[in-house]
Short mmCIF file of C-alpha atoms and ligand atoms in Angstrom, two decimals:
data_model
loop_
_atom_site.label_atom_id
_atom_site.label_comp_id
_atom_site.label_asym_id
_atom_site.label_seq_id
_atom_site.Cartn_x
_atom_site.Cartn_y
_atom_site.Cartn_z
CA MET K 1 -89.81 -33.25 -308.60
CA GLY K 2 -86.45 -31.48 -307.94
CA ASP K 3 -88.35 -28.25 -308.06
CA VAL K 4 -90.82 -29.42 -305.39
CA ARG K 5 -87.79 -30.44 -303.14
CA ARG K 6 -86.37 -26.90 -303.51
CA ARG K 7 -89.64 -25.38 -302.50
CA VAL K 8 -89.76 -27.22 -299.15
CA PRO K 9 -88.81 -24.58 -296.51
CA ARG K 10 -85.69 -25.33 -294.62
CA THR K 11 -85.51 -26.32 -291.01
CA ASP K 12 -83.79 -23.13 -289.71
CA VAL K 13 -86.47 -20.96 -291.44
CA LEU K 14 -89.31 -23.09 -290.04
CA LEU K 15 -87.89 -22.91 -286.53
CA VAL K 16 -88.40 -19.19 -286.45
CA GLU K 17 -91.92 -19.32 -287.59
CA PRO K 18 -93.97 -17.78 -284.76
CA ARG K 19 -96.13 -20.83 -283.94
CA LEU K 20 -93.15 -23.31 -284.18
CA ALA K 21 -90.92 -20.99 -282.31
CA ALA K 22 -93.39 -20.68 -279.58
CA ALA K 23 -93.76 -24.49 -279.48
CA VAL K 24 -89.91 -24.75 -279.03
CA ALA K 25 -90.22 -22.77 -275.77
CA VAL K 26 -92.73 -25.31 -274.54
CA VAL K 27 -92.11 -28.74 -275.95
CA GLY K 28 -88.34 -28.35 -276.64
CA ARG K 29 -86.39 -27.95 -279.92
CA GLU K 30 -86.00 -31.56 -280.60
CA ARG K 31 -89.72 -32.35 -280.50
CA VAL K 32 -90.48 -29.45 -282.89
CA LYS K 33 -87.64 -30.56 -285.24
CA GLN K 34 -89.14 -34.05 -285.36
CA ALA K 35 -92.51 -32.53 -286.36
CA ILE K 36 -90.78 -30.30 -288.99
CA GLY K 37 -88.89 -33.26 -290.29
CA ARG K 38 -92.01 -35.37 -290.75
CA ALA K 39 -93.80 -32.43 -292.52
CA GLN K 40 -90.86 -31.85 -294.80
CA GLN K 41 -90.80 -35.56 -295.74
CA ARG K 42 -94.44 -35.44 -296.76
CA ALA K 43 -93.80 -32.37 -298.89
CA ARG K 44 -90.86 -34.02 -300.53
CA ARG K 45 -93.03 -37.15 -301.26
CA GLY K 46 -95.55 -34.82 -302.81
CA GLU K 47 -98.24 -35.73 -300.27
CA ILE K 48 -98.65 -32.06 -299.35
CA ASP K 49 -97.82 -28.71 -300.97
CA PRO K 50 -94.51 -27.17 -299.85
CA GLY K 51 -96.51 -24.20 -298.82
CA ALA K 52 -98.43 -26.30 -296.30
CA VAL K 53 -95.38 -27.47 -294.36
CA VAL K 54 -95.86 -25.09 -291.40
CA GLU K 55 -99.37 -26.17 -290.97
CA ALA K 56 -98.43 -29.79 -291.22
CA ALA K 57 -95.73 -29.39 -288.69
CA VAL K 58 -98.02 -27.67 -286.30
CA ALA K 59 -100.42 -30.54 -286.72
CA GLU K 60 -97.80 -32.94 -285.77
CA LEU K 61 -97.25 -31.23 -282.47
CA PRO K 62 -99.47 -32.08 -279.42
CA ALA K 63 -102.98 -30.78 -279.85
CA GLY K 64 -105.18 -29.67 -277.07
CA PRO K 65 -104.52 -26.55 -274.85
CA ARG K 66 -103.05 -23.64 -276.74
CA VAL K 67 -99.50 -22.73 -275.94
CA VAL K 68 -99.62 -19.27 -274.43
CA LEU K 69 -96.74 -16.88 -273.70
CA ASN K 70 -97.17 -15.41 -270.16
CA ALA K 71 -96.12 -11.72 -270.37
CA THR K 72 -98.22 -10.73 -267.40
CA GLY K 73 -95.39 -10.83 -264.92
CA VAL K 74 -97.51 -13.01 -262.73
CA VAL K 75 -95.23 -16.07 -262.14
CA VAL K 76 -97.73 -18.61 -260.91
CA HIS K 77 -100.80 -17.62 -262.95
CA THR K 78 -103.69 -19.97 -262.12
CA ASN K 79 -105.64 -19.15 -265.32
CA LEU K 80 -102.51 -19.87 -267.44
CA GLY K 81 -101.95 -23.26 -265.84
CA ARG K 82 -99.94 -22.24 -262.83
CA ALA K 83 -96.31 -23.79 -263.09
CA PRO K 84 -94.85 -24.50 -266.53
CA LEU K 85 -92.99 -27.89 -266.24
CA SER K 86 -89.09 -27.92 -266.51
CA ALA K 87 -87.58 -29.59 -269.55
CA ALA K 88 -86.59 -32.59 -267.28
CA ALA K 89 -90.21 -32.83 -266.20
CA VAL K 90 -91.52 -32.78 -269.69
CA GLU K 91 -89.11 -35.53 -270.75
CA ALA K 92 -90.08 -37.59 -267.78
CA VAL K 93 -93.83 -37.23 -268.68
CA VAL K 94 -93.06 -38.37 -272.31
CA ALA K 95 -91.03 -41.36 -270.99
CA ALA K 96 -93.76 -42.36 -268.59
CA ALA K 97 -96.49 -42.23 -271.29
CA GLY K 98 -95.99 -45.89 -272.19
CA TYR K 99 -95.76 -48.96 -269.96
CA THR K 100 -93.52 -48.05 -266.93
CA ASP K 101 -92.50 -49.48 -263.68
CA VAL K 102 -94.81 -47.09 -261.77
CA GLU K 103 -95.88 -49.95 -259.42
CA PHE K 104 -93.59 -52.70 -260.33
CA ASP K 105 -90.31 -53.93 -258.98
CA LEU K 106 -88.10 -54.97 -261.97
CA VAL K 107 -85.68 -56.85 -259.74
CA THR K 108 -88.12 -59.02 -257.90
CA GLY K 109 -90.89 -59.08 -260.43
CA GLY K 110 -93.44 -58.16 -257.67
CA ARG K 111 -95.47 -55.22 -256.93
CA ALA K 112 -93.62 -52.08 -255.80
CA ARG K 113 -94.88 -48.94 -253.96
CA ARG K 114 -96.53 -46.78 -256.49
CA GLY K 115 -94.61 -43.61 -257.54
CA ARG K 116 -91.63 -44.45 -255.24
CA ASP K 117 -89.36 -42.16 -257.42
CA ALA K 118 -91.35 -39.13 -256.53
CA VAL K 119 -91.82 -40.12 -252.89
CA GLU K 120 -88.07 -40.89 -252.43
CA ALA K 121 -87.20 -37.61 -254.13
CA LEU K 122 -89.43 -35.65 -251.73
CA ALA K 123 -88.19 -37.56 -248.68
CA ALA K 124 -84.61 -36.89 -249.73
CA ALA K 125 -85.38 -33.08 -250.24
CA VAL K 126 -87.12 -32.85 -246.85
CA PRO K 127 -85.27 -35.09 -244.42
CA ALA K 128 -87.38 -33.93 -241.56
CA ALA K 129 -90.36 -35.69 -243.10
CA GLY K 130 -90.61 -39.23 -241.80
CA ALA K 131 -92.88 -40.23 -244.78
CA VAL K 132 -94.53 -38.75 -247.79
CA HIS K 133 -97.77 -39.29 -249.69
CA VAL K 134 -98.88 -37.69 -252.90
CA VAL K 135 -102.51 -36.93 -254.01
CA ASN K 136 -104.17 -34.96 -256.81
CA ASN K 137 -103.89 -31.45 -255.49
CA GLY K 138 -103.47 -29.29 -252.34
CA ALA K 139 -107.18 -29.43 -251.71
CA ALA K 140 -107.24 -33.24 -251.87
CA ALA K 141 -104.31 -33.36 -249.41
CA LEU K 142 -106.39 -31.39 -246.83
CA VAL K 143 -109.48 -33.54 -247.49
CA LEU K 144 -107.54 -36.68 -246.82
CA ALA K 145 -105.91 -35.26 -243.71
CA ALA K 146 -109.29 -34.06 -242.41
CA THR K 147 -111.02 -37.31 -243.20
CA VAL K 148 -108.43 -39.52 -241.60
CA LEU K 149 -107.52 -37.47 -238.63
CA ALA K 150 -110.72 -35.55 -237.69
CA SER K 151 -113.75 -37.12 -239.24
CA GLY K 152 -116.51 -37.11 -236.46
CA GLY K 153 -114.23 -34.79 -234.51
CA GLU K 154 -113.04 -31.25 -234.41
CA ILE K 155 -110.59 -29.21 -236.35
CA VAL K 156 -109.30 -26.32 -234.37
CA VAL K 157 -108.54 -23.27 -236.72
CA SER K 158 -108.05 -19.60 -236.34
CA ARG K 159 -110.71 -17.25 -237.65
CA GLY K 160 -107.88 -15.43 -239.50
CA GLU K 161 -107.12 -18.48 -241.56
CA LEU K 162 -110.60 -19.44 -243.01
CA VAL K 163 -109.51 -18.81 -246.57
CA GLU K 164 -111.25 -18.77 -250.01
CA ILE K 165 -108.77 -20.29 -252.47
CA GLY K 166 -110.33 -19.08 -255.63
CA ASP K 167 -113.21 -19.70 -258.06
CA GLY K 168 -115.60 -19.60 -255.07
CA PHE K 169 -114.03 -22.53 -253.26
CA ARG K 170 -113.61 -22.16 -249.51
CA LEU K 171 -111.27 -24.21 -247.30
CA PRO K 172 -113.82 -24.23 -244.39
CA ASP K 173 -116.52 -25.66 -246.70
CA LEU K 174 -113.96 -28.31 -247.94
CA LEU K 175 -113.03 -29.29 -244.46
CA VAL K 176 -116.71 -29.65 -243.15
CA SER K 177 -117.52 -31.64 -246.26
CA THR K 178 -115.31 -34.50 -244.78
CA GLY K 179 -117.56 -34.78 -241.66
CA ALA K 180 -115.26 -32.98 -239.43
CA ARG K 181 -116.47 -30.04 -237.34
CA LEU K 182 -114.61 -26.72 -237.37
CA ARG K 183 -113.88 -25.17 -233.99
CA GLU K 184 -112.97 -21.60 -234.85
CA VAL K 185 -110.75 -19.74 -232.51
CA GLY K 186 -109.49 -16.12 -232.11
CA THR K 187 -110.43 -13.31 -234.35
CA THR K 188 -109.72 -12.23 -237.90
CA ASN K 189 -106.59 -10.21 -237.00
CA ARG K 190 -105.48 -11.81 -233.65
CA THR K 191 -105.41 -15.23 -232.32
CA THR K 192 -103.45 -16.38 -229.28
CA LEU K 193 -102.10 -19.67 -227.91
CA ALA K 194 -104.62 -19.35 -225.12
CA ASP K 195 -107.48 -19.34 -227.70
CA TYR K 196 -106.22 -22.60 -229.09
CA ALA K 197 -105.58 -24.06 -225.71
CA ALA K 198 -109.12 -23.37 -224.51
CA ALA K 199 -110.61 -25.11 -227.59
CA VAL K 200 -108.47 -28.22 -227.56
CA GLY K 201 -109.98 -31.28 -225.79
CA ALA K 202 -110.94 -34.98 -226.23
CA GLY K 203 -112.84 -34.30 -229.52
CA THR K 204 -109.85 -32.52 -231.22
CA GLY K 205 -108.72 -34.30 -234.42
CA PHE K 206 -106.00 -31.71 -235.04
CA VAL K 207 -105.09 -28.03 -234.89
CA LEU K 208 -104.97 -26.58 -238.47
CA LYS K 209 -102.74 -23.81 -239.52
CA VAL K 210 -103.40 -22.42 -242.99
CA HIS K 211 -101.00 -20.21 -244.76
CA PRO K 212 -102.89 -17.07 -246.13
CA SER K 213 -101.26 -17.42 -249.57
CA ASN K 214 -103.50 -14.98 -251.45
CA PHE K 215 -104.04 -12.11 -248.97
CA VAL K 216 -102.27 -10.24 -246.30
CA VAL K 217 -103.64 -8.81 -243.02
CA SER K 218 -101.55 -5.94 -241.74
CA GLY K 219 -101.88 -3.62 -238.72
CA PHE K 220 -102.78 -4.93 -235.26
CA THR K 221 -102.23 -8.56 -235.87
CA GLY K 222 -101.10 -11.65 -234.02
CA GLN K 223 -100.78 -15.38 -234.76
CA VAL K 224 -99.38 -18.36 -233.10
CA SER K 225 -96.21 -20.04 -234.36
CA VAL K 226 -96.12 -23.77 -235.31
CA ARG K 227 -93.69 -24.28 -232.49
CA GLU K 228 -96.14 -23.02 -229.92
CA LEU K 229 -98.97 -24.96 -231.44
CA ALA K 230 -96.93 -28.10 -231.21
CA SER K 231 -96.84 -27.66 -227.42
CA LEU K 232 -100.61 -28.19 -227.15
CA GLY K 233 -100.29 -31.97 -227.23
CA VAL K 234 -102.52 -32.66 -230.31
CA PRO K 235 -101.61 -33.19 -233.92
CA VAL K 236 -100.74 -29.98 -235.78
CA VAL K 237 -101.46 -29.96 -239.52
CA VAL K 238 -100.02 -27.03 -241.54
CA ASP K 239 -101.29 -26.12 -245.03
CA ILE K 240 -98.34 -24.22 -246.40
CA GLY K 241 -100.00 -23.84 -249.78
CA SER K 242 -97.18 -23.08 -252.06
CA GLY K 243 -95.00 -26.16 -251.82
CA LEU K 244 -91.69 -24.53 -250.94
CA LEU K 245 -89.67 -27.51 -249.62
CA ALA K 246 -86.86 -25.41 -248.02
CA PRO K 247 -86.60 -21.66 -247.27
CA ASP K 248 -86.13 -19.22 -250.18
CA ALA K 249 -84.26 -16.04 -249.23
CA LEU K 250 -86.26 -14.05 -251.81
CA LEU K 251 -89.56 -15.03 -249.93
CA PRO K 252 -88.72 -14.57 -246.21
CA ASP K 253 -92.37 -14.90 -245.11
CA GLU K 254 -93.28 -17.96 -247.21
CA PRO K 255 -93.39 -21.08 -245.00
CA ASP K 256 -91.56 -24.21 -246.23
CA ALA K 257 -92.07 -27.85 -245.40
CA ALA K 258 -88.61 -28.46 -243.84
CA SER K 259 -88.80 -25.55 -241.43
CA VAL K 260 -92.53 -26.20 -240.49
CA LEU K 261 -91.75 -29.89 -239.70
CA ALA K 262 -88.66 -28.87 -237.79
CA ALA K 263 -90.81 -26.54 -235.72
CA GLY K 264 -92.85 -29.49 -234.69
CA ALA K 265 -95.77 -29.94 -237.13
CA THR K 266 -97.26 -33.44 -237.48
CA LEU K 267 -98.16 -33.11 -241.11
CA VAL K 268 -97.59 -30.57 -243.91
CA THR K 269 -99.85 -30.23 -246.92
CA ALA K 270 -98.94 -28.30 -250.06
CA SER K 271 -99.48 -27.95 -253.74
CA GLY K 272 -97.13 -29.33 -256.41
CA ASP K 273 -97.70 -26.68 -259.03
CA LYS K 274 -97.12 -23.41 -257.18
CA LEU K 275 -93.69 -22.42 -255.96
CA LEU K 276 -92.39 -26.02 -256.25
CA GLY K 277 -92.79 -25.60 -260.01
CA GLY K 278 -94.11 -29.06 -260.82
CA PRO K 279 -97.21 -30.79 -261.95
CA GLN K 280 -100.65 -30.36 -260.28
CA ALA K 281 -100.35 -32.57 -257.12
CA GLY K 282 -100.97 -32.49 -253.38
CA LEU K 283 -98.11 -33.20 -251.14
CA LEU K 284 -98.39 -34.68 -247.55
CA LEU K 285 -95.15 -34.79 -245.63
CA GLY K 286 -94.89 -35.77 -241.91
CA ALA K 287 -94.84 -38.27 -239.19
CA VAL K 288 -94.54 -41.93 -240.44
CA GLU K 289 -97.52 -43.28 -238.42
CA VAL K 290 -99.86 -40.56 -239.65
CA VAL K 291 -98.80 -40.75 -243.27
CA GLN K 292 -99.28 -44.54 -243.20
CA ARG K 293 -102.84 -44.00 -242.04
CA LEU K 294 -103.49 -41.56 -244.83
CA ARG K 295 -102.03 -43.95 -247.42
CA ARG K 296 -104.17 -46.93 -246.19
CA HIS K 297 -107.50 -45.06 -246.04
CA PRO K 298 -110.00 -46.02 -248.77
CA LEU K 299 -110.27 -42.35 -249.97
CA ALA K 300 -106.49 -42.35 -250.85
CA ARG K 301 -107.41 -44.60 -253.79
CA ALA K 302 -109.85 -42.03 -255.10
CA LEU K 303 -107.29 -39.14 -254.69
CA ARG K 304 -104.49 -41.20 -256.36
CA VAL K 305 -102.29 -39.50 -258.90
CA ASP K 306 -101.52 -40.70 -262.35
CA LYS K 307 -98.06 -42.00 -263.56
CA LEU K 308 -97.51 -38.89 -265.63
CA THR K 309 -97.88 -36.62 -262.55
CA LEU K 310 -95.59 -38.96 -260.56
CA ALA K 311 -92.92 -38.84 -263.23
CA ALA K 312 -93.02 -35.04 -263.51
CA LEU K 313 -92.99 -34.66 -259.74
CA ALA K 314 -89.90 -36.83 -259.38
CA ALA K 315 -88.02 -34.99 -262.17
CA THR K 316 -89.13 -31.57 -260.64
CA VAL K 317 -87.82 -32.44 -257.22
CA GLY K 318 -84.71 -34.03 -258.54
CA ALA K 319 -83.60 -30.92 -260.53
CA PRO K 320 -85.26 -27.96 -258.68
CA VAL K 321 -84.28 -25.22 -261.10
CA THR K 322 -87.68 -24.88 -262.76
CA PRO K 323 -89.19 -22.27 -264.99
CA VAL K 324 -90.98 -21.00 -261.90
CA SER K 325 -87.71 -20.55 -259.87
CA ALA K 326 -85.99 -19.02 -262.94
CA ALA K 327 -88.65 -16.46 -263.29
CA LEU K 328 -88.79 -15.72 -259.67
CA HIS K 329 -85.08 -15.21 -259.46
CA ALA K 330 -84.64 -13.56 -262.86
CA ASP K 331 -81.93 -10.93 -262.88
CA VAL K 332 -83.53 -7.40 -263.04
CA GLY K 333 -80.70 -6.07 -265.24
CA VAL K 334 -81.16 -8.82 -267.71
CA LEU K 335 -84.94 -8.23 -267.75
CA ARG K 336 -84.26 -4.54 -268.44
CA ARG K 337 -81.90 -5.39 -271.28
CA ARG K 338 -84.48 -7.79 -272.78
CA SER K 339 -87.19 -5.17 -272.52
CA GLN K 340 -85.03 -2.58 -274.26
CA GLY K 341 -84.37 -5.10 -277.04
CA LEU K 342 -88.11 -5.70 -277.55
CA CYS K 343 -88.79 -1.95 -277.32
CA ALA K 344 -86.00 -1.09 -279.78
CA GLY K 345 -87.53 -3.58 -282.28
CA LEU K 346 -90.89 -2.04 -281.99
CA VAL K 347 -89.70 1.61 -282.30
CA ALA K 348 -87.49 0.55 -285.27
CA ALA K 349 -90.74 -0.67 -287.02
CA GLY K 350 -92.53 2.60 -286.30
CA ARG K 351 -94.38 1.54 -283.02
CA PRO K 352 -93.81 4.14 -280.24
CA ALA K 353 -93.40 1.76 -277.34
CA GLU K 354 -91.48 2.59 -274.22
CA VAL K 355 -89.72 0.66 -271.46
CA VAL K 356 -91.08 1.19 -267.95
CA ALA K 357 -90.28 -0.11 -264.47
CA SER K 358 -92.84 -2.64 -263.43
CA VAL K 359 -93.76 -4.96 -260.47
CA ALA K 360 -94.13 -8.66 -260.92
CA VAL K 361 -95.83 -10.92 -258.38
CA VAL K 362 -95.64 -14.48 -257.36
CA GLY K 363 -99.48 -14.82 -258.09
CA GLY K 364 -101.94 -17.34 -256.70
CA GLY K 365 -99.15 -19.59 -255.64
CA GLY K 366 -98.12 -17.62 -252.59
CA ALA K 367 -96.12 -14.74 -251.16
CA PRO K 368 -99.00 -12.24 -251.43
CA GLY K 369 -97.02 -9.34 -250.00
CA VAL K 370 -93.99 -9.79 -252.17
CA ARG K 371 -93.28 -7.26 -255.10
CA LEU K 372 -90.72 -8.37 -257.55
CA GLU K 373 -88.99 -5.43 -259.12
CA SER K 374 -89.19 -5.87 -262.85
CA TRP K 375 -89.33 -4.11 -266.33
CA ALA K 376 -91.86 -4.04 -268.98
CA VAL K 377 -92.53 -2.70 -272.50
CA SER K 378 -95.58 -0.41 -272.42
CA VAL K 379 -97.72 -0.34 -275.56
CA PRO K 380 -101.36 0.90 -276.18
CA GLU K 381 -103.94 -0.96 -274.45
CA GLN K 382 -105.79 -1.68 -277.79
CA VAL K 383 -102.98 -4.06 -278.61
CA ALA K 384 -104.03 -6.50 -275.73
CA GLY K 385 -106.98 -8.07 -277.53
CA PRO K 386 -105.34 -8.86 -280.92
CA LEU K 387 -102.11 -9.99 -279.08
CA ARG K 388 -104.20 -12.45 -276.95
CA THR K 389 -106.07 -13.83 -279.98
CA GLY K 390 -103.06 -13.94 -282.28
CA SER K 391 -100.88 -16.94 -282.89
CA PRO K 392 -99.14 -17.69 -280.59
CA PRO K 393 -101.29 -15.91 -278.01
CA VAL K 394 -99.34 -13.47 -275.78
CA VAL K 395 -101.02 -12.41 -272.57
CA GLY K 396 -99.77 -9.07 -271.07
CA ARG K 397 -101.09 -7.04 -268.11
CA VAL K 398 -103.32 -4.04 -268.52
CA SER K 399 -102.48 -1.28 -266.09
CA ARG K 400 -103.68 2.47 -266.18
CA GLY K 401 -104.79 2.42 -269.81
CA ARG K 402 -101.62 0.79 -271.12
CA LEU K 403 -100.66 -2.86 -271.91
CA LEU K 404 -97.46 -3.92 -270.13
CA VAL K 405 -95.48 -6.71 -271.68
CA ASP K 406 -93.29 -8.24 -268.91
CA LEU K 407 -90.70 -10.81 -270.21
CA ARG K 408 -89.93 -12.30 -266.70
CA CYS K 409 -92.00 -15.48 -267.44
CA VAL K 410 -91.21 -15.59 -271.12
CA PRO K 411 -88.42 -17.92 -272.08
CA VAL K 412 -85.54 -15.86 -273.39
CA GLU K 413 -85.63 -17.84 -276.72
CA ALA K 414 -89.12 -16.55 -277.32
CA ASP K 415 -88.33 -12.78 -277.13
CA ARG K 416 -88.27 -12.63 -280.90
CA VAL K 417 -91.64 -14.40 -281.10
CA VAL K 418 -93.11 -11.77 -278.68
CA LEU K 419 -91.72 -8.96 -280.89
CA ASP K 420 -93.22 -10.45 -284.02
CA ALA K 421 -96.53 -10.99 -282.20
CA VAL K 422 -96.75 -7.46 -280.94
CA LEU K 423 -95.92 -6.17 -284.49
CA ARG K 424 -98.83 -8.20 -286.01
CA ALA K 425 -101.21 -7.04 -283.21
CA TRP K 426 -100.25 -3.35 -283.52
CA PRO K 427 -100.64 -2.09 -287.07
CA VAL K 428 -98.58 1.08 -287.89
CA GLY K 429 -100.41 4.44 -287.96
C1 PLP D 501 -103.54 -23.23 -253.38
C2 PLP D 501 -103.86 -23.54 -251.91
C3 PLP D 501 -104.62 -24.60 -251.67
C4 PLP D 501 -105.27 -25.47 -252.77
O1 PLP D 501 -104.34 -26.21 -253.42
P1 PLP D 501 -104.69 -26.77 -254.89
O2 PLP D 501 -103.41 -27.45 -255.34
O3 PLP D 501 -105.08 -25.60 -255.70
O4 PLP D 501 -105.81 -27.69 -254.62
C5 PLP D 501 -104.93 -24.94 -250.28
N1 PLP D 501 -104.37 -24.14 -249.38
C6 PLP D 501 -103.65 -23.12 -249.51
C7 PLP D 501 -103.07 -22.35 -248.40
C8 PLP D 501 -103.24 -22.75 -250.91
O5 PLP D 501 -102.44 -21.79 -251.13
#
């Protein structure tokens, strides 16, 4: 029996095992240590072989989607689940998993407004918003706005802003599906205030301004500001896309909710899991009377978010340093040193890697023209496949016949995990 106990791997050894170390970066050290503790107990009791402790600990961790290390340099990567939640948001989700006061007032014992923590956090972060409502995603926010404010009427929108958002889904189709008609104005590259003014009339539900968050038009261009649109005398709805609540100096062209409302927009719609760095959600911020109508419409019930999302959203807005903001604002010098460390580890093990300057991007989440200066470790392209299918999977970016491993979106505590993963995926010789 004593012999079995001695053969049970120690916690510090298990914490650096690749799969468990990768899990630390995602679900947190405490959660992984609990899983390890339970697996060690089972081994000490003789229920499992000491050699099976790693497997047992992994099995104790949440099943489902596989934890992936994002070494692409694309911060908001739609195919990799967009924004990774902050530790505070993960904790909030775990706490909300049981019975909660999501719609209950503990003081009076009566019903309370659903998700008031999230709503209050958003209202505090954007004082210019009279009221806030949260739905399932950015597309749902637009559908609700179009249904309530323009069903049977017209949405006036520039031809330069009829956007396909991805996977074949197009905003114009989405808007028309609500029963609203689109009144397209202007041209692809230029639209003027006079174009809008000529189209606005008794049948106008609202003027819509959509942020082109996944493309740029350059050259002979012209568009109308929110402030000018607000002078037209009809509601102005602005789909800012990314969910920035306030300006970010790094992204000067990215619209934010506070500025757009201050410029006179009636309503702003946005996603929760792009630059805001929170859970998938759709945010609607704006005039009290309009938001009340949105909240009371029958469709609002169908687009309602669950308590886990509300908990994560409240935590994200309350502590706005998220993995997304950290990756976005990562210090280039630190990224270079981390890349050199990874490269040195590879070279020392006989793999001829090199450190190269690279460019990271925000991704599907916004700021399409912004190039983030970055560094990456360049390895042969053939490593990409084994690295992706290894454990944990590491996804890099293939460029000009090389695989670039960019550490910008990799938690610093997982650098060692990336090194071990590349070594396994790249046999010597
Ligand atoms: C991403 C985006 C949407 C869709 O939001 P989802 O949260 O993905 O539903 C709509 N409009 C714009 C401008 C976007 O960038």
